[in-house]
């Protein structure tokens, strides 16, 4: 594997820039779609407030973190303080309320790992999942959105990586590959590691003129970081790498450079930690730690834990395929995204 490590990328790499940017732009949801999403959320708020006047409704996931491609489902979190009844009852009640307001395909999935109500808005065709009190997801959504505001290349890279992962069938947690959330963290970490860095580490404060400006405690987890990201808009400007170079280097890293046996990727510290240090060296239950990505807030949580000994091979073969294509293929912008 290591013998295939590339130090230098193909000479004509920048010829691919316009193509990659074109793909990125074609994936961005149009404004009309954003308007429709807002309308649906406004309707949901109106219905929810009638039953739970104190409740809040938050958008999380790709519609809130700015990494959502066109036609994504909306992830919504219903926050109810001092929940005295159980979540299932709330979900069933919620499903009832939504059903009687002409929303379609309303389903309460009370036994899922994350229990939700699913629905579809017949007017816009938008689907939506509503969960209860999943506030850590709301906070990590904000972290991702804040990182995206610092340097445009993060959103470009993450859209391309997500598009690649969906086309190649490696964005399916139920089949042992990685979530979109994990891929975005991989992109953030990768840009933190470039020399010069394209992204700072927002949680590593005080440092480089940053301090804690946002702090909440959710489910006993302290979430704190520097969120005045408008002050960091020129952070990455010393690094001139283009999107095509970054896509090349991203796949080259995951194909040939990452140390799967020992390393843990950590956006929280902006560095690589050791598996040994986190005690992630052994299989415990279903957690195998074959590729380790630390959650930025729930630090005991490895986003790679869904990956098993079969899917790790699939994943690594896909990284290698992508790296080879980026190095040698005459038309990588097509081949990279070929359906598997
Ligand atoms: P997609 O465009 O594929 O729908 P998404 O950003 O909505 O992408 P998902 O993987 O569906 O990504 O996750 C939705 C949100 O749920 C994430 O943005 C994150 O806030 C939260 N989330 C998902 N998986 C985890 C996890 N393992 N641990 C903590 N939070 C998670
Ligand atoms: Mg989603």
Short mmCIF file of C-alpha atoms and ligand atoms in Angstrom, two decimals:
data_model
loop_
_atom_site.label_atom_id
_atom_site.label_comp_id
_atom_site.label_asym_id
_atom_site.label_seq_id
_atom_site.Cartn_x
_atom_site.Cartn_y
_atom_site.Cartn_z
CA UNK A 1 0.00 0.00 0.00
CA UNK A 2 2.58 2.48 1.09
CA UNK A 3 4.53 1.98 -2.11
CA UNK A 4 1.72 3.70 -3.93
CA UNK A 5 2.02 6.82 -1.81
CA UNK A 6 2.11 9.85 -4.01
CA UNK A 7 4.19 12.81 -2.97
CA UNK A 8 3.40 14.94 -5.93
CA UNK A 9 0.13 15.14 -7.76
CA UNK A 10 -0.34 15.04 -11.50
CA UNK A 11 0.89 18.09 -13.39
CA UNK A 12 -2.46 18.88 -14.97
CA UNK A 13 -4.38 18.85 -11.68
CA UNK A 14 -5.58 22.43 -11.94
CA UNK A 15 -7.20 21.67 -15.26
CA UNK A 16 -9.80 19.85 -13.10
CA UNK A 17 -10.66 22.81 -10.91
CA UNK A 18 -13.45 24.28 -12.96
CA UNK A 19 -15.01 20.84 -13.33
CA UNK A 20 -15.01 20.16 -9.60
CA UNK A 21 -16.43 23.60 -8.88
CA UNK A 22 -19.12 22.94 -11.47
CA UNK A 23 -20.07 19.69 -9.73
CA UNK A 24 -20.13 21.47 -6.36
CA UNK A 25 -22.41 24.20 -7.71
CA UNK A 26 -24.77 21.72 -9.32
CA UNK A 27 -25.26 20.06 -5.91
CA UNK A 28 -26.13 23.24 -3.95
CA UNK A 29 -29.85 23.44 -3.18
CA UNK A 30 -31.55 26.28 -5.09
CA UNK A 31 -33.06 29.16 -3.08
CA UNK A 32 -36.64 28.02 -3.80
CA UNK A 33 -35.86 24.76 -2.06
CA UNK A 34 -34.54 26.55 1.03
CA UNK A 35 -37.72 28.67 1.09
CA UNK A 36 -39.88 25.55 0.96
CA UNK A 37 -37.93 23.93 3.78
CA UNK A 38 -38.47 27.03 5.92
CA UNK A 39 -42.19 26.98 5.14
CA UNK A 40 -42.50 23.38 6.23
CA UNK A 41 -40.63 24.06 9.46
CA UNK A 42 -42.85 27.09 10.15
CA UNK A 43 -45.92 24.90 9.70
CA UNK A 44 -44.49 22.26 12.02
CA UNK A 45 -43.73 24.90 14.66
CA UNK A 46 -47.29 26.18 14.51
CA UNK A 47 -48.67 22.67 15.06
CA UNK A 48 -46.24 21.75 17.81
CA UNK A 49 -46.71 24.95 19.81
CA UNK A 50 -50.42 24.26 20.18
CA UNK A 51 -49.72 21.04 22.05
CA UNK A 52 -46.42 21.96 23.77
CA UNK A 53 -46.34 25.77 24.20
CA UNK A 54 -42.87 25.70 25.81
CA UNK A 55 -41.24 23.50 23.19
CA UNK A 56 -38.65 24.55 20.61
CA UNK A 57 -38.07 23.14 17.17
CA UNK A 58 -34.52 23.08 15.80
CA UNK A 59 -33.23 22.11 12.39
CA UNK A 60 -30.16 19.88 12.56
CA UNK A 61 -28.29 17.65 10.13
CA UNK A 62 -27.49 18.64 6.58
CA UNK A 63 -30.20 21.28 6.23
CA UNK A 64 -28.78 23.13 9.21
CA UNK A 65 -25.06 22.51 8.87
CA UNK A 66 -24.76 23.91 5.31
CA UNK A 67 -23.51 20.59 3.93
CA UNK A 68 -26.88 19.56 2.50
CA UNK A 69 -27.18 18.85 -1.19
CA UNK A 70 -30.33 19.53 -3.15
CA UNK A 71 -33.33 17.33 -2.23
CA UNK A 72 -32.03 16.35 1.21
CA UNK A 73 -34.53 15.37 3.85
CA UNK A 74 -34.94 17.78 6.75
CA UNK A 75 -33.86 16.64 10.22
CA UNK A 76 -35.79 18.38 12.98
CA UNK A 77 -35.39 18.13 16.73
CA UNK A 78 -38.31 18.82 19.06
CA UNK A 79 -36.91 20.06 22.36
CA UNK A 80 -39.17 19.66 25.36
CA UNK A 81 -37.75 20.50 28.76
CA UNK A 82 -38.57 18.38 31.80
CA UNK A 83 -40.02 15.61 29.76
CA UNK A 84 -42.23 13.82 32.27
CA UNK A 85 -43.78 11.35 29.87
CA UNK A 86 -41.68 8.98 27.81
CA UNK A 87 -40.44 9.77 24.32
CA UNK A 88 -42.60 7.15 22.65
CA UNK A 89 -45.76 8.74 23.97
CA UNK A 90 -44.65 12.15 22.75
CA UNK A 91 -43.82 10.74 19.31
CA UNK A 92 -47.19 9.00 19.03
CA UNK A 93 -48.98 12.18 20.08
CA UNK A 94 -46.91 14.18 17.59
CA UNK A 95 -47.70 11.74 14.79
CA UNK A 96 -51.40 12.14 15.61
CA UNK A 97 -51.24 15.91 15.42
CA UNK A 98 -49.36 15.92 12.12
CA UNK A 99 -51.59 13.31 10.56
CA UNK A 100 -54.68 15.39 11.19
CA UNK A 101 -53.06 18.32 9.38
CA UNK A 102 -52.85 16.72 5.95
CA UNK A 103 -49.22 15.76 6.15
CA UNK A 104 -48.61 12.47 4.40
CA UNK A 105 -46.92 9.19 5.26
CA UNK A 106 -46.75 10.14 8.92
CA UNK A 107 -45.09 7.29 10.80
CA UNK A 108 -43.87 7.08 14.38
CA UNK A 109 -40.78 4.85 14.59
CA UNK A 110 -40.63 4.46 18.36
CA UNK A 111 -38.32 1.44 18.37
CA UNK A 112 -35.56 2.84 16.16
CA UNK A 113 -32.09 3.52 17.62
CA UNK A 114 -33.00 7.19 17.41
CA UNK A 115 -36.82 7.18 17.70
CA UNK A 116 -38.45 9.56 15.22
CA UNK A 117 -41.62 10.60 13.47
CA UNK A 118 -41.26 10.56 9.68
CA UNK A 119 -43.47 12.56 7.38
CA UNK A 120 -43.80 13.98 3.90
CA UNK A 121 -45.23 17.36 2.96
CA UNK A 122 -47.50 16.79 -0.07
CA UNK A 123 -47.22 20.43 -1.15
CA UNK A 124 -43.43 20.52 -1.46
CA UNK A 125 -42.61 16.80 -1.60
CA UNK A 126 -40.07 17.36 1.18
CA UNK A 127 -39.55 14.56 3.70
CA UNK A 128 -38.76 15.23 7.29
CA UNK A 129 -37.63 13.25 10.35
CA UNK A 130 -38.47 14.62 13.78
CA UNK A 131 -36.64 13.39 16.86
CA UNK A 132 -37.00 14.42 20.50
CA UNK A 133 -34.40 16.19 22.66
CA UNK A 134 -31.40 15.21 20.55
CA UNK A 135 -29.67 18.47 21.47
CA UNK A 136 -26.10 17.28 20.98
CA UNK A 137 -26.91 16.87 17.31
CA UNK A 138 -28.21 20.44 17.28
CA UNK A 139 -24.94 21.67 18.79
CA UNK A 140 -22.68 19.64 16.49
CA UNK A 141 -24.73 20.95 13.56
CA UNK A 142 -23.82 24.49 14.64
CA UNK A 143 -20.13 23.55 14.93
CA UNK A 144 -20.09 22.22 11.36
CA UNK A 145 -21.95 25.26 10.07
CA UNK A 146 -19.46 27.57 11.81
CA UNK A 147 -16.48 25.74 10.29
CA UNK A 148 -18.06 26.06 6.85
CA UNK A 149 -18.14 29.87 7.18
CA UNK A 150 -14.36 30.12 7.63
CA UNK A 151 -13.13 28.91 4.25
CA UNK A 152 -15.19 28.14 1.15
CA UNK A 153 -13.00 25.13 0.33
CA UNK A 154 -14.48 23.12 3.20
CA UNK A 155 -17.97 23.16 1.74
CA UNK A 156 -16.61 22.42 -1.74
CA UNK A 157 -14.51 19.49 -0.56
CA UNK A 158 -17.25 18.04 1.66
CA UNK A 159 -19.89 18.23 -1.10
CA UNK A 160 -17.56 16.37 -3.46
CA UNK A 161 -16.63 13.77 -0.85
CA UNK A 162 -20.28 13.22 0.13
CA UNK A 163 -21.28 12.97 -3.53
CA UNK A 164 -18.50 10.43 -4.11
CA UNK A 165 -19.52 8.44 -1.01
CA UNK A 166 -23.19 8.32 -2.03
CA UNK A 167 -22.34 7.37 -5.63
CA UNK A 168 -20.00 4.61 -4.46
CA UNK A 169 -22.31 3.21 -1.78
CA UNK A 170 -20.03 4.01 1.16
CA UNK A 171 -22.37 6.42 2.97
CA UNK A 172 -24.60 3.75 4.54
CA UNK A 173 -24.16 3.26 8.28
CA UNK A 174 -26.56 0.33 8.33
CA UNK A 175 -24.17 -1.49 5.99
CA UNK A 176 -21.07 -0.61 7.97
CA UNK A 177 -19.83 2.42 6.09
CA UNK A 178 -19.62 6.00 7.32
CA UNK A 179 -22.27 8.66 7.98
CA UNK A 180 -22.29 12.02 6.24
CA UNK A 181 -21.44 13.54 9.61
CA UNK A 182 -18.27 11.41 9.77
CA UNK A 183 -17.23 12.43 6.25
CA UNK A 184 -17.63 16.12 7.06
CA UNK A 185 -15.48 15.68 10.19
CA UNK A 186 -12.85 13.95 8.03
CA UNK A 187 -12.84 16.97 5.71
CA UNK A 188 -12.58 19.49 8.59
CA UNK A 189 -9.70 17.56 10.13
CA UNK A 190 -7.96 17.28 6.79
CA UNK A 191 -8.12 21.06 6.29
CA UNK A 192 -6.90 21.67 9.86
CA UNK A 193 -3.84 19.58 9.00
CA UNK A 194 -2.80 21.29 5.76
CA UNK A 195 0.39 23.33 5.85
CA UNK A 196 -0.35 26.20 6.12
CA UNK A 197 -3.65 25.28 7.80
CA UNK A 198 -6.86 26.09 5.96
CA UNK A 199 -9.03 25.74 9.09
CA UNK A 200 -8.25 26.52 12.74
CA UNK A 201 -9.28 24.36 15.66
CA UNK A 202 -12.25 26.19 17.19
CA UNK A 203 -12.34 24.08 20.37
CA UNK A 204 -8.67 24.52 21.22
CA UNK A 205 -9.05 27.83 23.02
CA UNK A 206 -7.67 30.17 24.22
CA UNK A 207 -5.25 30.13 21.30
CA UNK A 208 -4.41 32.30 18.29
CA UNK A 209 -6.61 35.16 19.48
CA UNK A 210 -9.59 32.88 19.99
CA UNK A 211 -11.44 32.32 23.26
CA UNK A 212 -14.64 30.59 24.34
CA UNK A 213 -17.54 32.60 22.99
CA UNK A 214 -20.14 29.83 22.94
CA UNK A 215 -20.72 27.34 25.73
CA UNK A 216 -23.61 25.03 26.53
CA UNK A 217 -23.91 21.86 28.56
CA UNK A 218 -26.04 19.20 26.94
CA UNK A 219 -26.68 15.77 28.46
CA UNK A 220 -23.76 16.42 30.84
CA UNK A 221 -21.41 17.10 27.96
CA UNK A 222 -19.73 20.51 27.94
CA UNK A 223 -19.70 21.99 24.48
CA UNK A 224 -17.56 25.10 24.23
CA UNK A 225 -15.71 26.82 21.41
CA UNK A 226 -14.94 30.05 19.60
CA UNK A 227 -17.94 30.79 17.40
CA UNK A 228 -17.18 34.34 16.21
CA UNK A 229 -16.02 32.87 12.95
CA UNK A 230 -16.59 36.05 10.94
CA UNK A 231 -13.32 37.17 12.52
CA UNK A 232 -11.54 34.23 10.89
CA UNK A 233 -12.55 34.84 7.29
CA UNK A 234 -8.96 35.23 6.13
CA UNK A 235 -7.61 32.35 8.24
CA UNK A 236 -6.87 30.04 5.31
CA UNK A 237 -5.70 32.67 2.86
CA UNK A 238 -1.99 31.82 3.19
CA UNK A 239 -2.77 28.40 1.78
CA UNK A 240 -3.39 28.64 -1.97
CA UNK A 241 -4.33 25.03 -2.66
CA UNK A 242 -7.13 24.61 -5.15
CA UNK A 243 -10.13 22.35 -4.71
CA UNK A 244 -8.74 19.84 -7.23
CA UNK A 245 -5.47 19.59 -5.30
CA UNK A 246 -7.39 19.13 -2.06
CA UNK A 247 -9.60 16.37 -3.45
CA UNK A 248 -6.47 14.64 -4.72
CA UNK A 249 -4.70 14.98 -1.36
CA UNK A 250 -7.76 13.92 0.65
CA UNK A 251 -8.07 10.58 -1.15
CA UNK A 252 -4.32 10.08 -1.21
CA UNK A 253 -4.28 10.53 2.58
CA UNK A 254 -7.07 8.01 3.26
CA UNK A 255 -5.70 5.53 0.73
CA UNK A 256 -2.00 5.53 1.65
CA UNK A 257 -1.05 7.75 4.57
CA UNK A 258 -3.56 7.29 7.35
CA UNK A 259 -2.34 4.88 10.04
CA UNK A 260 -5.45 2.77 10.57
CA UNK A 261 -3.77 0.64 13.23
CA UNK A 262 -2.84 3.46 15.60
CA UNK A 263 -4.46 6.79 14.80
CA UNK A 264 -7.63 8.57 15.86
CA UNK A 265 -8.74 11.61 13.98
CA UNK A 266 -9.73 14.44 16.30
CA UNK A 267 -11.34 17.69 15.15
CA UNK A 268 -11.58 18.74 18.81
CA UNK A 269 -7.79 18.96 19.16
CA UNK A 270 -7.00 19.57 15.49
CA UNK A 271 -4.58 16.67 15.62
CA UNK A 272 -4.20 12.93 15.41
CA UNK A 273 -4.53 11.10 18.75
CA UNK A 274 -3.47 7.56 19.55
CA UNK A 275 -5.91 4.67 19.84
CA UNK A 276 -3.95 3.51 22.85
CA UNK A 277 -4.51 6.83 24.61
CA UNK A 278 -8.26 6.50 24.13
CA UNK A 279 -8.29 2.80 24.94
CA UNK A 280 -9.72 2.11 21.51
CA UNK A 281 -7.37 -0.77 20.78
CA UNK A 282 -9.70 -3.67 21.47
CA UNK A 283 -13.09 -4.66 20.25
CA UNK A 284 -15.65 -3.98 22.95
CA UNK A 285 -19.14 -5.24 22.13
CA UNK A 286 -19.81 -4.11 18.62
CA UNK A 287 -17.25 -1.30 18.66
CA UNK A 288 -14.26 -2.45 16.65
CA UNK A 289 -12.44 0.84 16.09
CA UNK A 290 -11.08 -0.10 12.67
CA UNK A 291 -11.21 3.51 11.55
CA UNK A 292 -11.36 6.02 14.39
CA UNK A 293 -13.05 9.39 14.24
CA UNK A 294 -13.60 11.08 17.59
CA UNK A 295 -16.86 12.98 18.03
CA UNK A 296 -15.94 16.61 18.76
CA UNK A 297 -18.15 16.78 21.86
CA UNK A 298 -18.94 13.23 22.97
CA UNK A 299 -15.29 12.30 23.03
CA UNK A 300 -15.88 8.69 24.04
CA UNK A 301 -17.88 8.22 20.87
CA UNK A 302 -16.09 6.82 17.80
CA UNK A 303 -17.98 7.61 14.59
CA UNK A 304 -16.11 4.77 12.94
CA UNK A 305 -17.67 2.22 15.26
CA UNK A 306 -20.21 1.18 12.62
CA UNK A 307 -17.36 -0.12 10.45
CA UNK A 308 -16.71 -3.88 10.65
CA UNK A 309 -13.99 -6.14 9.25
CA UNK A 310 -15.82 -6.47 5.92
CA UNK A 311 -16.82 -2.87 5.41
CA UNK A 312 -13.35 -1.57 6.32
CA UNK A 313 -12.05 -3.39 3.25
CA UNK A 314 -14.75 -1.93 1.05
CA UNK A 315 -14.00 1.51 2.41
CA UNK A 316 -10.24 1.27 1.96
CA UNK A 317 -10.59 -0.13 -1.53
CA UNK A 318 -12.82 2.80 -2.40
CA UNK A 319 -10.30 5.29 -1.02
CA UNK A 320 -7.59 3.62 -3.10
CA UNK A 321 -9.74 3.58 -6.20
CA UNK A 322 -10.45 7.31 -5.74
CA UNK A 323 -6.76 8.08 -5.17
CA UNK A 324 -5.73 6.20 -8.32
CA UNK A 325 -8.37 7.94 -10.37
CA UNK A 326 -7.29 11.34 -9.07
CA UNK A 327 -3.71 10.55 -10.03
CA UNK A 328 -4.04 8.77 -13.37
CA UNK A 329 -7.53 8.91 -14.87
CA UNK A 330 -7.91 11.18 -17.90
CA UNK A 331 -11.40 12.21 -16.78
CA UNK A 332 -11.59 11.89 -12.97
CA UNK A 333 -14.66 14.08 -12.62
CA UNK A 334 -16.69 11.36 -14.34
CA UNK A 335 -14.96 8.17 -13.20
CA UNK A 336 -14.81 9.16 -9.54
CA UNK A 337 -18.60 9.29 -9.27
CA UNK A 338 -19.47 6.24 -11.37
CA UNK A 339 -22.19 4.20 -9.65
CA UNK A 340 -20.84 1.05 -8.06
P1 LIG B 1 -27.25 13.78 4.62
O1 LIG B 1 -27.06 14.89 3.66
O2 LIG B 1 -26.64 12.51 4.15
O3 LIG B 1 -28.67 13.64 5.11
P2 LIG B 1 -26.64 14.72 7.32
O4 LIG B 1 -25.68 15.84 7.58
O5 LIG B 1 -28.06 15.00 7.58
O6 LIG B 1 -26.36 14.20 5.86
P3 LIG B 1 -26.60 12.36 8.92
O7 LIG B 1 -25.45 11.42 8.99
O8 LIG B 1 -27.91 11.94 8.37
O9 LIG B 1 -26.04 13.57 8.16
O10 LIG B 1 -26.81 12.90 10.39
C1 LIG B 1 -27.69 13.96 10.70
C2 LIG B 1 -27.17 14.71 11.92
O11 LIG B 1 -27.25 13.85 13.05
C3 LIG B 1 -25.71 15.11 11.82
O12 LIG B 1 -25.54 16.35 11.22
C4 LIG B 1 -25.30 15.14 13.26
O13 LIG B 1 -25.71 16.37 13.83
C5 LIG B 1 -26.11 14.03 13.86
N1 LIG B 1 -25.38 12.76 13.90
C6 LIG B 1 -25.40 11.78 12.99
N2 LIG B 1 -24.67 10.73 13.37
C7 LIG B 1 -24.19 11.05 14.58
C8 LIG B 1 -23.39 10.36 15.51
N3 LIG B 1 -22.94 9.12 15.28
N4 LIG B 1 -23.10 10.99 16.66
C9 LIG B 1 -23.55 12.23 16.92
N5 LIG B 1 -24.32 12.93 16.08
C10 LIG B 1 -24.64 12.35 14.93
MG1 LIG B 2 -29.94 14.14 6.99
#
